[in-house]
Short mmCIF file of C-alpha atoms in Angstrom, two decimals:
data_model
loop_
_atom_site.label_atom_id
_atom_site.label_comp_id
_atom_site.label_asym_id
_atom_site.label_seq_id
_atom_site.Cartn_x
_atom_site.Cartn_y
_atom_site.Cartn_z
CA SER A 1 70.12 -98.80 69.73
CA ARG A 2 66.06 -98.15 68.94
CA PHE A 3 66.60 -98.46 65.52
CA ASP A 4 67.96 -102.61 65.56
CA ALA A 5 64.34 -103.03 66.57
CA LEU A 6 63.10 -101.88 63.90
CA GLY A 7 65.52 -103.39 61.42
CA ILE A 8 67.18 -100.23 61.04
CA THR A 9 70.82 -100.49 61.10
CA GLN A 10 73.26 -98.36 58.90
CA ILE A 11 71.78 -95.13 59.76
CA ARG A 12 73.95 -93.24 62.23
CA ILE A 13 72.08 -90.09 63.12
CA ALA A 14 74.97 -87.76 64.10
CA SER A 15 72.85 -85.01 65.19
CA TYR A 16 69.10 -84.19 66.15
CA PRO A 17 68.57 -81.72 63.34
CA THR A 18 69.61 -84.26 61.14
CA PHE A 19 66.85 -86.71 61.72
CA SER A 20 64.23 -83.45 62.11
CA LEU A 21 65.03 -83.12 58.24
CA LEU A 22 65.28 -86.67 58.13
CA LEU A 23 61.45 -87.14 59.11
CA LEU A 24 60.37 -83.86 57.60
CA ALA A 25 61.50 -84.97 53.82
CA ILE A 26 59.84 -88.04 54.59
CA VAL A 27 56.22 -86.47 55.88
CA TYR A 28 56.13 -84.33 52.95
CA LYS A 29 56.96 -87.39 50.33
CA VAL A 30 53.93 -89.00 52.13
CA LEU A 31 51.64 -86.14 52.04
CA SER A 32 52.87 -85.46 48.32
CA VAL A 33 51.87 -88.71 47.26
CA SER A 34 48.82 -88.33 49.52
CA LEU A 35 48.02 -84.47 47.80
CA ARG A 36 47.88 -86.79 44.03
CA ALA A 37 45.86 -90.19 45.24
CA MET A 38 43.50 -87.42 46.89
CA LYS A 39 43.42 -85.16 43.59
CA VAL A 40 43.05 -88.38 41.70
CA LEU A 41 40.35 -90.10 43.87
CA SER A 42 38.10 -86.58 43.90
CA LEU A 43 38.85 -86.17 39.87
CA ALA A 44 37.32 -89.84 39.61
CA GLY A 45 34.27 -89.43 42.00
CA SER A 46 33.59 -86.10 40.27
CA ALA A 47 33.53 -88.10 36.84
CA LEU A 48 30.92 -90.23 38.16
CA LEU A 49 28.46 -87.95 39.82
CA LEU A 50 28.42 -85.82 36.61
CA SER A 51 27.52 -89.54 34.98
CA ILE A 52 25.15 -89.99 37.21
CA GLY A 53 23.64 -86.92 37.45
CA GLY A 54 23.19 -87.14 33.38
CA ALA A 55 21.79 -90.25 33.92
CA ASP A 56 18.92 -89.31 36.23
CA THR A 57 19.05 -86.08 34.29
CA HIS A 58 17.46 -87.65 31.44
CA SER A 59 15.00 -89.82 33.10
CA THR A 60 13.85 -86.84 34.39
CA PHE A 61 13.41 -85.41 30.35
CA VAL A 62 11.70 -89.06 29.58
CA SER A 63 8.65 -88.27 32.22
CA LEU A 64 8.05 -84.94 30.25
CA ILE A 65 7.34 -86.38 27.39
CA PRO A 66 4.79 -89.07 26.45
CA ASN A 67 5.68 -92.08 25.85
CA GLY A 68 9.57 -90.71 26.79
CA ASP A 69 10.25 -94.02 28.19
CA LYS A 70 8.18 -96.70 25.23
CA VAL A 71 10.25 -95.51 22.08
CA LYS A 72 12.16 -98.36 20.01
CA VAL A 73 14.91 -98.19 17.60
CA ASP A 74 15.52 -101.40 15.95
CA GLY A 75 14.37 -103.78 18.81
CA GLU A 76 15.89 -101.44 21.57
CA THR A 77 14.16 -98.95 23.91
CA VAL A 78 15.89 -95.66 23.12
CA ALA A 79 16.61 -93.75 26.67
CA ALA A 80 17.47 -90.80 25.40
CA LEU A 81 15.86 -89.50 22.18
CA GLY A 82 17.05 -85.45 22.94
CA HIS A 83 20.19 -87.17 21.49
CA VAL A 84 22.52 -88.22 18.55
CA ASN A 85 23.53 -90.96 21.04
CA ALA A 86 20.34 -93.07 21.66
CA GLU A 87 22.12 -93.88 25.66
CA GLY A 88 22.64 -90.09 26.22
CA ASP A 89 24.89 -86.88 26.11
CA GLY A 90 27.25 -85.96 23.51
CA ILE A 91 25.36 -83.82 20.45
CA ARG A 92 22.00 -83.07 20.33
CA ASN A 93 19.61 -83.85 17.70
CA GLY A 94 16.89 -81.69 16.41
CA PHE A 95 14.29 -82.81 18.49
CA GLY A 96 17.00 -82.00 21.80
CA HIS A 97 17.44 -78.72 20.74
CA GLY A 98 13.81 -78.37 19.87
CA PHE A 99 12.76 -79.45 23.49
CA GLU A 100 15.11 -77.26 25.31
CA THR A 101 13.93 -74.50 23.29
CA ALA A 102 10.61 -74.92 24.12
CA GLY A 103 11.84 -74.57 27.96
CA GLU A 104 12.38 -78.16 28.39
CA VAL A 105 8.44 -78.55 28.30
CA TRP A 106 5.65 -80.71 25.80
CA THR A 107 4.10 -77.44 24.32
CA LYS A 108 1.34 -77.53 21.66
CA ALA A 109 3.70 -75.41 19.51
CA PHE A 110 6.42 -78.05 20.20
CA CYS A 111 4.01 -81.09 19.68
CA GLN A 112 3.18 -79.83 16.83
CA THR A 113 6.44 -79.31 15.08
CA ASP A 114 8.55 -81.80 13.11
CA SER A 115 11.97 -82.22 14.83
CA ASP A 116 13.09 -84.54 12.09
CA GLY A 117 12.15 -83.89 8.98
CA ASP A 118 9.76 -86.84 8.41
CA GLY A 119 6.55 -85.49 7.73
CA ALA A 120 5.07 -86.15 10.89
CA SER A 121 4.73 -83.76 14.15
CA ASN A 122 6.88 -84.85 17.22
CA GLY A 123 2.96 -85.65 18.92
CA LEU A 124 2.34 -88.27 16.51
CA GLU A 125 5.16 -89.94 16.26
CA LEU A 126 4.86 -89.98 20.28
CA GLY A 127 1.45 -90.96 20.88
CA ASP A 128 -0.09 -87.67 21.32
CA PRO A 129 -1.47 -86.78 17.48
CA ASN A 130 -3.78 -83.54 18.99
CA CYS A 131 -1.42 -82.21 21.65
CA THR A 132 -3.51 -82.90 24.08
CA TRP A 133 -1.15 -84.78 27.02
CA THR A 134 0.09 -83.15 30.33
CA VAL A 135 2.62 -85.03 32.87
CA GLY A 136 1.23 -87.52 34.62
CA GLU A 137 -1.14 -88.67 32.19
CA THR A 138 -1.40 -91.47 29.78
CA PRO A 139 -1.23 -90.60 25.76
CA ALA A 140 -4.01 -91.07 22.94
CA ARG A 141 -1.60 -93.61 21.78
CA THR A 142 0.61 -95.94 23.66
CA THR A 143 1.49 -98.07 21.03
CA ASP A 144 2.98 -97.48 16.69
CA LEU A 145 5.19 -95.16 18.45
CA SER A 146 8.67 -93.13 16.18
CA HIS A 147 11.59 -91.88 17.58
CA PRO A 148 10.86 -87.94 16.80
CA GLY A 149 14.68 -87.10 16.68
CA LEU A 150 15.34 -89.80 13.78
CA ALA A 151 13.76 -89.39 10.34
CA SER A 152 14.49 -93.38 9.78
CA SER A 153 11.80 -94.31 12.32
CA LYS A 154 8.13 -93.91 11.64
CA THR A 155 4.63 -94.76 12.53
CA THR A 156 2.04 -95.64 10.59
CA ALA A 157 -0.93 -93.31 12.32
CA THR A 158 -1.51 -90.93 10.04
CA GLU A 159 -2.54 -86.98 11.29
CA SER A 160 -6.05 -88.70 9.26
CA ASP A 161 -5.75 -91.43 12.38
CA ALA A 162 -5.72 -88.46 15.02
CA ASP A 163 -8.20 -85.79 13.53
CA ALA A 164 -10.77 -89.19 13.49
CA ASP A 165 -10.10 -89.67 17.13
CA SER A 166 -10.60 -85.52 17.25
CA SER A 167 -13.80 -85.83 15.32
CA GLY A 168 -15.02 -89.12 17.12
CA SER A 169 -14.36 -87.44 20.43
CA THR A 170 -15.80 -83.77 18.98
CA ALA A 171 -19.08 -85.36 17.82
CA VAL A 172 -19.63 -87.17 21.56
CA GLY A 173 -18.88 -83.51 22.88
CA ALA A 174 -20.79 -81.99 20.54
CA ALA A 175 -23.87 -84.61 20.63
CA GLU A 176 -23.54 -84.27 24.17
CA ARG A 177 -23.51 -79.77 23.87
CA VAL A 178 -27.01 -80.30 22.11
CA GLY A 179 -28.49 -82.68 25.18
CA GLN A 180 -27.88 -80.47 27.70
CA GLY A 181 -28.61 -77.06 24.91
CA ALA A 182 -31.86 -79.16 24.42
CA VAL A 183 -32.57 -79.43 28.44
CA VAL A 184 -31.87 -75.55 28.88
CA MET A 185 -34.06 -74.45 26.22
CA ALA A 186 -36.84 -76.91 27.87
CA THR A 187 -36.34 -75.70 31.38
CA VAL A 188 -36.24 -71.66 29.64
CA SER A 189 -39.29 -72.90 27.93
CA LEU A 190 -41.26 -73.85 30.27
CA SER A 191 -39.84 -70.41 32.84
CA VAL A 192 -41.46 -68.86 29.82
CA ALA A 193 -44.71 -70.65 29.74
CA ALA A 194 -45.01 -70.50 33.48
CA LEU A 195 -43.75 -66.34 33.41
CA VAL A 196 -47.27 -65.73 30.84
CA VAL A 197 -49.45 -68.46 33.13
CA ALA A 198 -49.08 -66.24 36.32
#
């Protein structure tokens, strides 16, 4: 018979409806197993995409804060400064909550905040002591950084260092302004003298 070629010799088909039901049962079984497998693969794929998406999100945040990719704790670079888990995901620390509250933007107010309560502002810890950094720029300091969400991580830089940097640049700026003012005054004096002579 036709089934001998397939190695099926014990089956007798009484009628086509019985065969059709058997065939439907086999197709149903195959499809239900395939659907379960597809669900499992779909869930696994979703989990993978979420984990990749999470990593991408952290790398985006890293570029939104000064030296976001340079902070080390115990010699290891911290991948996610805003999370308790240094690799990211899960519970946020004070710095992560503060960054979210600031609209995920490095604002002056957020820079001046001490998110971990260690006595140093977020800006001081991340090399932006004067809170002037903007995305894409190099921060004022790229060394002696500390974790702004971990109180046990401390920088040796101080606020007075930041003031000295600031006052130094302010003194230069003031000297330039005084020099420019002298030129303006000289120009005004010559103009007035020219008017008096005329």
